[in-house]
Coordinates of C-alpha atoms and ligand atoms in Angstrom, one line a residue:
X55 CA 25.5 8.0 17.3
X56 CA 22.8 10.0 19.1
X57 CA 20.0 11.2 16.8
X58 CA 18.3 14.4 18.1
X59 CA 14.6 14.8 17.7
X60 CA 14.0 18.4 16.7
X61 CA 10.8 19.1 18.6
X62 CA 11.0 20.1 22.2
X63 CA 7.7 19.0 23.8
X64 CA 7.3 18.9 27.6
X65 CA 9.7 16.5 29.3
X66 CA 13.3 15.8 28.6
X67 CA 13.5 12.1 28.0
X68 CA 12.1 11.7 24.5
X69 CA 14.0 14.3 22.6
X70 CA 17.2 12.3 22.2
X71 CA 17.0 8.8 20.7
X72 CA 19.7 6.6 22.4
X73 CA 22.2 5.2 20.0
X74 CA 21.0 1.8 21.0
X75 CA 17.3 1.6 21.9
X76 CA 17.4 -0.4 25.2
X77 CA 14.9 -2.8 26.7
X78 CA 13.0 -1.5 29.7
X79 CA 13.5 -4.1 32.3
X80 CA 12.8 -3.9 36.0
X81 CA 12.7 -0.2 36.0
X82 CA 16.0 0.1 34.2
X83 CA 17.3 0.5 30.7
X84 CA 19.1 -2.7 29.6
X85 CA 20.8 -3.9 26.6
X86 CA 20.0 -7.4 25.3
X87 CA 21.8 -10.0 27.4
X88 CA 24.2 -11.0 24.6
X89 CA 24.9 -7.4 23.7
X90 CA 23.6 -7.9 20.2
X91 CA 21.7 -5.3 18.3
X92 CA 19.9 -4.9 15.0
X93 CA 19.6 -1.8 12.8
X94 CA 16.4 0.2 12.6
X95 CA 16.0 1.6 9.0
X96 CA 14.2 4.8 8.2
X97 CA 11.6 3.6 5.6
X98 CA 11.5 7.1 4.1
X99 CA 15.2 7.1 3.2
X100 CA 16.4 3.5 3.5
X101 CA 19.1 4.8 5.9
X102 CA 19.9 3.6 9.4
X103 CA 18.3 5.5 12.3
X104 CA 19.8 3.7 15.3
X105 CA 20.6 0.3 16.7
X106 CA 18.1 -1.7 18.8
X107 CA 18.5 -4.3 21.5
X108 CA 18.2 -7.7 20.0
X109 CA 16.7 -9.7 22.8
X110 CA 16.5 -13.5 23.1
X111 CA 15.0 -16.2 25.3
X112 CA 17.4 -15.2 28.1
X113 CA 16.0 -11.7 28.2
X114 CA 12.5 -13.1 28.1
X115 CA 13.3 -15.3 31.1
X116 CA 14.6 -12.4 33.1
X117 CA 11.5 -10.3 32.2
X118 CA 9.1 -13.0 33.2
X119 CA 10.8 -13.6 36.5
X120 CA 10.7 -9.8 37.3
X121 CA 7.1 -9.7 36.2
X122 CA 6.1 -12.6 38.3
X123 CA 7.7 -11.0 41.3
X124 CA 6.1 -7.6 40.8
X125 CA 2.6 -8.7 39.8
X126 CA 1.1 -9.7 43.1
X127 CA 1.7 -6.3 44.7
X128 CA 0.3 -4.5 41.6
X129 CA -2.8 -6.8 41.7
X130 CA -3.2 -6.0 45.4
X131 CA -3.6 -2.2 44.8
X132 CA -7.1 -1.2 44.1
X133 CA -8.2 -1.0 40.4
X134 CA -9.0 2.6 41.1
X135 CA -5.4 3.3 42.1
X136 CA -4.1 1.4 39.0
X137 CA -6.5 3.5 36.9
X138 CA -5.0 6.7 38.6
X139 CA -1.5 5.7 37.6
X140 CA -2.6 4.9 34.0
X141 CA -4.4 8.2 33.8
X142 CA -1.1 9.9 34.9
X143 CA 0.6 8.0 32.1
X144 CA -2.0 9.2 29.6
X145 CA -1.5 12.8 30.9
X146 CA 2.3 12.5 30.4
X147 CA 1.7 11.3 26.9
X148 CA -0.6 14.2 26.3
X149 CA 2.1 16.6 27.6
X150 CA 4.6 15.1 25.2
X151 CA 2.3 14.3 22.3
X152 CA 4.5 16.2 19.9
X153 CA 7.6 14.4 20.9
X154 CA 5.9 11.0 20.7
X155 CA 4.5 11.9 17.3
X156 CA 8.0 12.8 16.1
X157 CA 9.2 9.4 17.1
X158 CA 6.3 7.7 15.3
X159 CA 6.9 9.8 12.2
X160 CA 10.6 9.1 12.2
X161 CA 10.2 5.3 12.6
X162 CA 7.3 4.9 10.1
X163 CA 7.9 7.7 7.6
X164 CA 4.3 8.8 8.0
X165 CA 3.5 12.6 8.2
X166 CA 3.7 14.5 11.5
X167 CA 0.0 15.1 11.1
X168 CA -0.9 11.4 10.8
X169 CA 1.5 10.5 13.6
X170 CA -0.1 13.1 15.9
X171 CA -3.6 11.8 15.1
X172 CA -2.4 8.3 16.0
X173 CA -0.7 9.5 19.2
X174 CA -3.9 11.3 20.3
X175 CA -5.9 8.1 19.7
X176 CA -3.4 6.2 21.9
X177 CA -3.8 8.9 24.6
X178 CA -7.6 8.6 24.4
X179 CA -7.3 4.9 24.9
X180 CA -5.4 5.6 28.1
X181 CA -8.1 7.9 29.4
X182 CA -10.8 5.5 28.5
X183 CA -9.1 2.6 30.2
X184 CA -8.2 4.6 33.3
X185 CA -11.9 5.5 33.7
X186 CA -12.7 1.8 33.7
X187 CA -10.9 1.6 37.0
X188 CA -13.9 3.2 38.5
X189 CA -16.3 0.9 36.7
X190 CA -14.7 -2.5 36.7
X191 CA -18.1 -4.1 36.8
X192 CA -18.7 -7.6 37.9
X193 CA -22.2 -9.0 38.6
X194 CA -24.4 -9.5 41.6
X195 CA -27.3 -11.8 41.4
X196 CA -29.6 -14.0 43.4
X197 CA -29.2 -17.4 44.9
X198 CA -31.6 -20.3 45.3
X199 CA -30.4 -20.7 48.8
X200 CA -31.6 -18.4 51.6
X201 CA -28.9 -16.2 53.1
X202 CA -26.4 -16.8 50.4
X203 CA -25.1 -14.0 48.3
X204 CA -23.9 -14.7 44.7
X205 CA -21.6 -12.5 42.7
X206 CA -19.0 -12.5 40.0
X207 CA -15.8 -10.4 40.2
X208 CA -12.8 -10.0 37.8
X209 CA -9.3 -11.3 38.7
X210 CA -6.0 -10.8 36.9
X211 CA -4.4 -13.5 34.9
X212 CA -0.7 -12.9 36.0
X213 CA 1.8 -12.1 33.3
X214 CA 0.6 -10.9 30.0
X215 CA 2.8 -11.2 26.8
X216 CA 2.0 -8.5 24.3
X217 CA 3.2 -8.7 20.7
X218 CA 2.4 -6.0 18.2
X219 CA 2.6 -5.0 14.5
X220 CA 4.3 -1.8 13.3
X221 CA 1.5 -0.1 11.3
X222 CA 0.2 2.3 14.0
X223 CA 2.8 1.7 16.6
X224 CA 1.9 3.9 19.5
X225 CA -1.8 3.1 19.2
X226 CA -0.9 -0.6 19.0
X227 CA 1.1 -0.3 22.3
X228 CA -1.7 1.6 24.0
X229 CA -4.5 -0.8 22.9
X230 CA -2.8 -3.6 24.7
X231 CA -0.7 -2.1 27.5
X232 CA -3.4 0.0 29.2
X233 CA -6.0 -2.7 29.6
X234 CA -3.5 -5.4 30.5
X235 CA -2.2 -3.2 33.3
X236 CA -5.5 -2.0 34.5
X237 CA -6.7 -5.6 35.0
X238 CA -3.8 -6.1 37.5
X239 CA -1.4 -8.0 35.3
X240 CA 2.3 -7.5 34.8
X241 CA 2.8 -6.9 31.1
X242 CA 5.8 -7.6 28.8
X243 CA 5.6 -5.8 25.5
X244 CA 7.5 -7.3 22.6
X245 CA 7.7 -4.2 20.4
X246 CA 7.5 -4.5 16.6
X247 CA 11.1 -4.6 15.2
X248 CA 10.3 -1.8 12.7
X249 CA 8.9 0.6 15.3
X250 CA 11.1 0.5 18.5
X251 CA 11.0 4.2 19.2
X252 CA 7.4 4.8 20.2
X253 CA 7.5 1.6 22.3
X254 CA 10.6 2.8 24.1
X255 CA 8.9 6.2 24.7
X256 CA 5.9 4.5 26.3
X257 CA 8.1 2.6 28.6
X258 CA 10.0 5.7 29.7
X259 CA 6.7 7.5 30.5
X260 CA 5.2 4.4 32.2
X261 CA 8.1 4.5 34.6
X262 CA 7.7 8.3 35.1
X263 CA 4.0 7.8 35.8
X264 CA 4.6 5.4 38.6
X265 CA 4.0 2.0 37.1
X266 CA 6.1 -0.1 39.5
X267 CA 9.4 -1.7 38.4
X268 CA 8.8 -5.0 36.8
X269 CA 5.1 -4.5 36.2
X270 CA 5.7 -3.1 32.7
X271 CA 8.6 -4.4 30.5
X272 CA 9.5 -3.4 27.0
X273 CA 11.6 -6.0 25.1
X274 CA 12.9 -5.3 21.6
X275 CA 13.9 -7.9 19.1
X276 CA 13.0 -10.1 16.2
X277 CA 9.8 -12.2 16.2
X278 CA 11.4 -15.6 16.3
X279 CA 14.1 -14.6 18.8
X280 CA 12.2 -12.5 21.3
X281 CA 8.5 -13.0 20.5
X282 CA 8.5 -16.8 20.3
X283 CA 10.1 -17.4 23.7
X284 CA 7.4 -15.2 25.2
X285 CA 4.7 -17.4 23.6
X286 CA 6.5 -20.5 24.8
X287 CA 7.1 -19.4 28.3
X288 CA 5.0 -21.5 30.7
X289 CA 4.5 -18.6 33.1
X290 CA 3.0 -16.2 30.6
X291 CA -0.7 -16.6 31.2
X292 CA -2.1 -14.7 28.2
X293 CA -0.6 -13.8 24.8
X294 CA -2.2 -10.8 23.1
X295 CA -1.0 -10.6 19.5
X296 CA -1.6 -8.2 16.7
X297 CA 0.0 -9.3 13.4
X298 CA -0.2 -11.6 10.5
X299 CA -2.3 -14.8 10.2
X300 CA 0.7 -16.9 9.7
X301 CA 2.3 -15.9 13.0
X302 CA -1.1 -15.9 14.7
X303 CA -1.7 -19.5 13.7
X304 CA 1.7 -20.5 15.1
X305 CA 1.0 -18.7 18.4
X306 CA -2.4 -20.4 18.7
X307 CA -0.8 -23.8 18.2
X308 CA 2.1 -23.2 20.5
X309 CA 0.2 -21.5 23.3
X310 CA -2.6 -23.9 22.8
X311 CA -0.4 -26.8 23.7
X312 CA -0.1 -25.4 27.2
X313 CA -3.7 -24.2 27.2
X314 CA -2.7 -20.5 27.6
X315 CA -5.2 -17.8 26.6
X316 CA -4.5 -16.1 23.3
X317 CA -6.1 -13.0 21.9
X318 CA -5.3 -12.8 18.2
X319 CA -6.0 -9.7 16.1
X320 CA -5.0 -10.6 12.6
X321 CA -5.4 -9.6 9.0
X322 CA -8.2 -8.5 6.7
X323 CA -9.3 -8.3 3.1
X324 CA -12.0 -5.8 3.7
X325 CA -14.8 -5.2 1.2
X326 CA -16.3 -1.8 0.4
X327 CA -19.5 -2.0 -1.6
X328 CA -20.6 0.8 -3.9
X329 CA -24.3 0.4 -4.8
X330 CA -26.1 1.9 -7.8
X331 CA -27.8 4.5 -5.5
X332 CA -24.5 5.5 -3.7
X333 CA -23.3 9.1 -3.4
X334 CA -20.4 8.3 -5.8
X335 CA -18.2 11.2 -4.7
X336 CA -18.5 10.2 -1.1
X337 CA -17.8 6.6 -2.0
X338 CA -14.6 7.7 -3.8
X339 CA -13.5 9.8 -0.8
X340 CA -13.9 6.8 1.5
X341 CA -12.4 4.4 -1.0
X342 CA -9.3 6.6 -1.1
X343 CA -9.0 6.7 2.7
X344 CA -9.7 3.0 3.1
X345 CA -7.3 1.8 0.4
X346 CA -4.5 4.3 0.7
X347 CA -4.3 6.1 4.0
X348 CA -1.3 4.9 6.1
X349 CA 0.0 3.5 2.8
X350 CA -2.7 0.8 3.1
X351 CA -1.0 -0.6 6.1
X352 CA -4.2 -1.2 8.1
X353 CA -5.8 -4.5 9.0
X354 CA -9.0 -2.6 8.2
X355 CA -7.8 -1.4 4.8
X356 CA -10.4 -1.5 2.0
X357 CA -8.8 -3.9 -0.5
X358 CA -11.8 -5.2 -2.3
X359 CA -14.0 -2.5 -3.8
X360 CA -17.2 -4.1 -5.0
X361 CA -19.1 -1.9 -7.5
X362 CA -22.6 -2.3 -9.1
X363 CA -22.3 -2.8 -12.8
X364 CA -24.4 0.2 -13.8
X365 CA -22.1 2.7 -11.9
X366 CA -18.9 0.7 -12.4
X367 CA -17.4 2.8 -15.2
X368 CA -18.4 6.1 -13.8
X369 CA -17.1 5.2 -10.3
X370 CA -13.9 3.8 -11.8
X371 CA -13.2 7.0 -13.7
X372 CA -13.8 9.1 -10.6
X373 CA -11.6 6.9 -8.6
X374 CA -8.7 6.8 -11.1
X375 CA -8.9 10.6 -11.5
X376 CA -8.8 11.1 -7.7
X377 CA -5.9 8.7 -7.3
X378 CA -4.1 10.8 -9.9
X379 CA -4.2 13.7 -7.5
X380 CA -2.8 11.7 -4.5
X381 CA 0.5 12.9 -3.2
X382 CA 2.9 10.4 -1.7
X383 CA 5.6 11.6 0.7
X384 CA 6.4 12.4 4.3
X385 CA 5.0 15.9 4.7
X386 CA 1.7 17.0 6.1
X387 CA 0.4 17.9 2.7
X388 CA 1.0 14.3 1.4
X389 CA -1.7 11.7 1.5
X390 CA 0.5 8.8 2.6
X391 CA 4.1 7.8 3.2
X392 CA 6.3 4.8 2.6
X393 CA 5.6 1.2 3.5
X394 CA 7.4 0.0 6.6
X395 CA 10.3 -2.1 5.1
X396 CA 11.9 -3.3 1.9
X397 CA 10.7 -6.9 2.4
X398 CA 7.1 -5.9 2.7
X399 CA 7.4 -3.6 -0.4
X400 CA 9.1 -6.3 -2.5
X401 CA 6.4 -8.9 -1.5
X402 CA 3.4 -6.7 -2.4
X403 CA 4.9 -5.6 -5.7
X404 CA 5.7 -9.2 -6.5
X405 CA 2.0 -10.1 -5.8
X406 CA 0.9 -7.4 -8.2
X407 CA 3.2 -8.8 -10.9
X408 CA 1.8 -12.3 -10.4
X409 CA -1.7 -10.9 -10.8
X410 CA -0.7 -9.0 -13.9
X411 CA 0.8 -12.1 -15.4
X412 CA -2.5 -13.9 -14.7
X413 CA -4.4 -11.3 -16.7
X414 CA -5.3 -8.6 -14.2
X415 CA -5.4 -5.0 -15.5
X416 CA -3.4 -2.5 -13.4
X417 CA -5.2 0.8 -13.8
X418 CA -2.8 2.9 -11.7
X419 CA 0.5 2.3 -9.9
X420 CA 1.8 -1.2 -9.5
X421 CA 5.4 0.0 -8.9
X422 CA 7.8 1.6 -6.5
X423 CA 8.1 5.4 -6.7
X424 CA 11.6 6.5 -7.5
X425 CA 13.4 9.7 -8.3
X426 CA 14.9 12.5 -6.2
X427 CA 11.7 13.1 -4.1
X428 CA 11.7 9.5 -3.0
X429 CA 15.4 8.6 -2.6
X430 CA 15.9 5.2 -1.1
X431 CA 12.5 5.2 0.6
X432 CA 10.0 2.4 0.3
X433 CA 7.3 4.4 -1.5
X434 CA 4.7 2.5 -3.5
X435 CA 2.4 4.2 -6.0
X436 CA -1.3 4.0 -5.3
X437 CA -2.4 0.9 -7.1
X438 CA -5.8 0.0 -8.5
X439 CA -6.3 -3.3 -10.2
X440 CA -9.3 -4.7 -12.1
X441 CA -10.4 -7.9 -13.9
X442 CA -9.4 -10.2 -11.1
X443 CA -11.4 -13.2 -10.0
X444 CA -12.7 -13.8 -6.5
X445 CA -10.5 -16.9 -6.1
X446 CA -7.3 -15.3 -7.4
X447 CA -4.4 -15.0 -5.0
X448 CA -4.7 -11.2 -5.0
X449 CA -8.4 -11.4 -4.0
X450 CA -7.7 -13.7 -1.1
X451 CA -4.4 -12.7 0.4
X452 CA -3.7 -9.5 2.4
X453 CA -1.0 -7.3 0.8
X454 CA -0.8 -4.6 3.6
X455 CA 0.1 -1.8 1.1
X456 CA -1.6 0.9 -1.0
X457 CA -3.2 -1.6 -3.4
X458 CA -6.8 -2.3 -4.0
X459 CA -8.9 -4.3 -6.5
X460 CA -12.2 -3.4 -8.2
X461 CA -14.9 -6.0 -8.7
X462 CA -18.1 -5.7 -10.9
X463 CA -21.4 -7.1 -9.6
X464 CA -25.0 -7.1 -11.0
X465 CA -27.0 -7.0 -7.8
X466 CA -27.1 -6.5 -4.0
X467 CA -27.2 -10.2 -3.5
X468 CA -24.1 -10.8 -5.6
X469 CA -22.3 -8.0 -3.8
X470 CA -23.0 -9.5 -0.4
X471 CA -22.0 -13.0 -1.6
X472 CA -18.8 -11.7 -3.0
X473 CA -18.0 -9.6 0.1
X474 CA -18.5 -12.7 2.3
X475 CA -16.5 -14.9 0.1
X476 CA -13.2 -14.4 1.9
X477 CA -10.9 -16.2 4.3
X478 CA -11.2 -13.0 6.5
X479 CA -14.0 -11.1 8.2
X480 CA -12.7 -8.0 9.9
X481 CA -14.4 -4.9 8.6
X482 CA -16.8 -4.0 5.7
X483 CA -18.5 -1.0 4.4
X484 CA -21.5 -0.2 2.1
X485 CA -22.3 3.0 0.2
X486 CA -26.1 3.3 -0.4
X487 CA -28.9 5.8 0.1
X488 CA -31.3 3.0 0.9
X489 CA -32.0 2.3 4.6
X490 CA -33.3 -1.1 3.6
X491 CA -30.1 -2.1 1.8
X492 CA -28.0 -0.7 4.7
X493 CA -30.0 -2.7 7.2
X494 CA -29.8 -5.9 5.1
X495 CA -26.1 -5.4 4.7
X496 CA -25.6 -5.0 8.5
X497 CA -27.6 -8.2 9.0
X498 CA -25.9 -10.3 6.3
X499 CA -22.3 -9.2 6.2
X500 CA -19.9 -11.6 8.0
X501 CA -17.5 -9.2 9.7
X502 CA -16.6 -7.8 13.1
X503 CA -17.2 -4.2 12.0
X504 CA -19.9 -3.0 9.6
X505 CA -20.0 0.6 8.3
X506 CA -22.6 2.4 6.3
X507 CA -21.5 5.3 4.0
X508 CA -18.0 5.5 5.4
X509 CA -14.6 3.7 5.3
X510 CA -13.6 0.2 6.2
X511 CA -11.3 1.7 8.9
X512 CA -11.7 4.1 11.8
X513 CA -12.2 2.5 15.2
X514 CA -12.9 4.3 18.5
X515 CA -11.3 3.5 21.9
X516 CA -14.7 2.8 23.6
X517 CA -15.9 0.5 20.8
X518 CA -14.9 -3.2 20.4
X519 CA -12.7 -4.1 17.5
X520 CA -12.0 -7.6 16.0
X521 CA -13.1 -10.0 13.3
X522 CA -14.3 -13.3 12.2
X523 CA -12.6 -16.3 10.6
X524 CA -8.9 -15.8 10.0
X525 CA -9.1 -12.2 11.2
X526 CA -8.9 -13.3 14.8
X527 CA -10.0 -15.8 17.4
X528 CA -13.1 -14.1 18.7
X529 CA -11.8 -11.6 21.2
X530 CA -12.3 -7.9 20.9
X531 CA -9.8 -5.2 21.6
X532 CA -10.7 -1.7 22.9
X533 CA -14.2 -1.1 24.3
X534 CA -15.0 -2.5 27.7
X535 CA -14.8 -5.9 26.0
X536 CA -11.0 -5.6 26.1
X537 CA -11.2 -6.2 29.9
X538 CA -12.3 -9.8 29.1
X539 CA -9.0 -10.5 27.4
X540 CA -6.9 -9.5 30.3
X541 CA -9.0 -10.7 33.3
X542 CA -10.7 -13.9 34.3
X543 CA -13.9 -14.3 36.3
X544 CA -14.3 -15.5 39.9
X545 CA -17.7 -16.6 41.0
X546 CA -18.2 -15.8 44.7
X547 CA -20.8 -17.3 47.2
X548 CA -21.1 -15.8 50.7
X549 CA -23.2 -17.7 53.2
X550 CA -24.4 -15.6 56.1
X551 CA -26.6 -16.1 59.1
X552 CA -29.1 -13.4 60.1
X553 CA -29.6 -15.3 63.4
X554 CA -26.1 -14.3 64.5
X555 CA -26.4 -10.6 63.8
Ligands
NAD297 P1 4.0 -10.1 11.7 O1 3.1 -11.2 12.2 O2 5.1 -10.5 10.8 O3 4.6 -9.4 13.0 C1 3.9 -8.9 14.1 C2 4.7 -9.1 15.4 O4 4.9 -10.5 15.6 C3 6.0 -8.4 15.3 O5 6.3 -7.8 16.6 C4 7.0 -9.6 15.1 O6 8.2 -9.4 15.7 C5 6.2 -10.7 15.9 N1 6.6 -12.1 15.5 C6 6.9 -12.5 14.3 N2 7.2 -13.9 14.3 C7 6.9 -14.3 15.6 C8 7.0 -15.5 16.3 N3 7.3 -16.6 15.6 N4 6.6 -15.6 17.6 C9 6.2 -14.4 18.2 N5 6.2 -13.2 17.6 C10 6.5 -13.1 16.3 O7 3.0 -9.0 11.1 P2 3.4 -7.7 10.3 O8 3.6 -8.0 8.9 O9 4.5 -7.0 11.0 O10 2.1 -6.9 10.5 C11 1.1 -6.8 9.6 C12 -0.1 -7.7 10.0 O11 -0.7 -7.2 11.2 C13 -1.2 -7.7 9.0 O12 -1.6 -9.0 8.7 C14 -2.3 -6.8 9.6 O13 -3.6 -7.1 9.1 C15 -2.1 -7.2 11.0 N6 -2.8 -6.3 11.9 C16 -3.9 -6.6 12.5 C17 -4.6 -5.7 13.3 C18 -5.9 -6.1 14.0 O14 -6.3 -5.4 15.0 N7 -6.6 -7.1 13.5 C19 -4.1 -4.4 13.5 C20 -2.9 -4.1 12.9 C21 -2.2 -5.0 12.1

C-alpha cells in the first residue's frame, strides 16, 4: 500500500506516505524492533490509511542511547548555529507547507484551510525559536566581592522526551521540538498514535535541514508501549507532555520518583462569560469558535458558557440559530470535521447521555452525524446543553469534542465564582463593554490565559501558554518562557586580579 498525496509542494519526500510509517532513528527510517505495526484510521471515513511502527521499550532504549551519544556535540555548537539549523527547518516547512497541511488534513479529517493555518502556526513557532538563538539571555549582575564577576547562563538538560496529543498535530510537534533542540538537548518525540503523518514529515525535514543524526528522533507507537518507557527511562532528563490529566498525573508520579523534570500541559474546562452589556453577536461568534472549531478538540475549548440572566434567553436563541447554520465536514467551506477516533466519539456521546439522564436539556446535537455525507466518519453534531449544575460530571470533566454547556447567573460576582469553580484553570474569556468589569475579570479569574471580548482559544508563538490547577504543573509553552522548560541555569563566578594585568 502506498497512498499518494495529491498536492505537489516543493520537495519530494512528503508526497508519498510510506505503507508503514517508520520511526526516525539515528538519521535513518526504521521499523519498530519487533516489526509490529498498528493501523492508522482516517477519522473522516473510518477506513485505514496506513500502518505505523509500533515501538516498544526496546526502541526507546536504542533512541536514548543514540540521543545520549549525539547530544554533547550538539550542545557544543553555538546556540546561534543551532538557531540557524532550526531556521532552515522552518524554511523547509514553509516551502512544503501545502504538503504538510495535506498530511495534517488526511490524518485528522480537518479541512485543508484549517490544516494550513495550523501548519503556518507551527512554522511561525520555528522562526520565533530560531531567533531566540541570538537572544538566549542569561543575566549579569554585581558581586559583593571586589574583582569577582557574577552571571547566570543557560545549560541544556540532556535528553528530552516529548509526548504529544493529536488535536493540532504539527503545531504540537513544533511547540516542543524547536525549543528543546534550540536549548542544546537531543529530543525524542513520541508522536500521537492518531497523527503519525505530520510527525513523520517533521522528522524528514529535520534531517534535511541538517539536524545531526541522533539529535532528533521520532518514535511512533501507543502510549503505554512507547510513551511510558520514555517516561521511565533514567537517562531522559525532562519529559514534556501534552495530553490528558490522567496520563499527566501518571507521568508526574513516575518521573517524580526519579526526580526528573516534567512539563505537563493538560486539559481545560474553559469558561466564556457573557455579561448583560456584551455585544451579543460578537459573543455568539466567539462562542461558536471556542466551542466548535477543530471539533472542540482544543485544551482551550470554551465548554462552559456563563450567561447573565437578563440576556440569557436572547443569547441562547442567537446561539442556537447560529449553530443551526454550522456545516460539519472536511471541506474548506465546513466549520469543523470529525473527532479523532471512535473511542473519543463514543466516550463524549456517552457523557452527553448521562447528563441527559440526569435532567440536562440538550438544545442541539448530542448525537453522531450519519448518512451519505458522513459515511463511517466520526462526525459529532454541534451540541449545546443547558440546565446542568456546576458539580455535575459534564460541568467538571473535559469532553474534548463539539459540546458546550450554558449556565445562567444573576451577577458579575456569581459569574466569576462559577468560572473559578473548576478542577481546571487553563483559559477564560469575558464579553463586556465595561472596562471596569474587564479589569476585575483579569484580576480575579483563576486561569493561565484571560481574554476580553474574544474566544477562549488562540495562542501566539511569542506568548506563554499554560494553566493552573489540573491544567498543568506551572510551566509555560511557547514564548521565551518555553526556554525555561528545556534548559537549566548555571550560576557563574569569575575571580580576577587587576594587579596581574
Ligand atoms: P492522552 O493523554 O490520551 O494522550 C496524549 C499522548 O500521551 C499520546 O501521545 C499518547 O500516546 C500518550 N500516552 C498515553 N498514555 C501514556 C502513558 N502511560 N505514558 C506515556 N505516554 C502516554 O490525551 P489525548 O486524549 O490524546 O489528548 C487530549 C488531551 O490533551 C486533552 O485533555 C487536552 O486538553 C490535552 N491537550 C492539552 C494542551 C495544552 O497545551 N494544555 C494542548 C492540546 C491538548
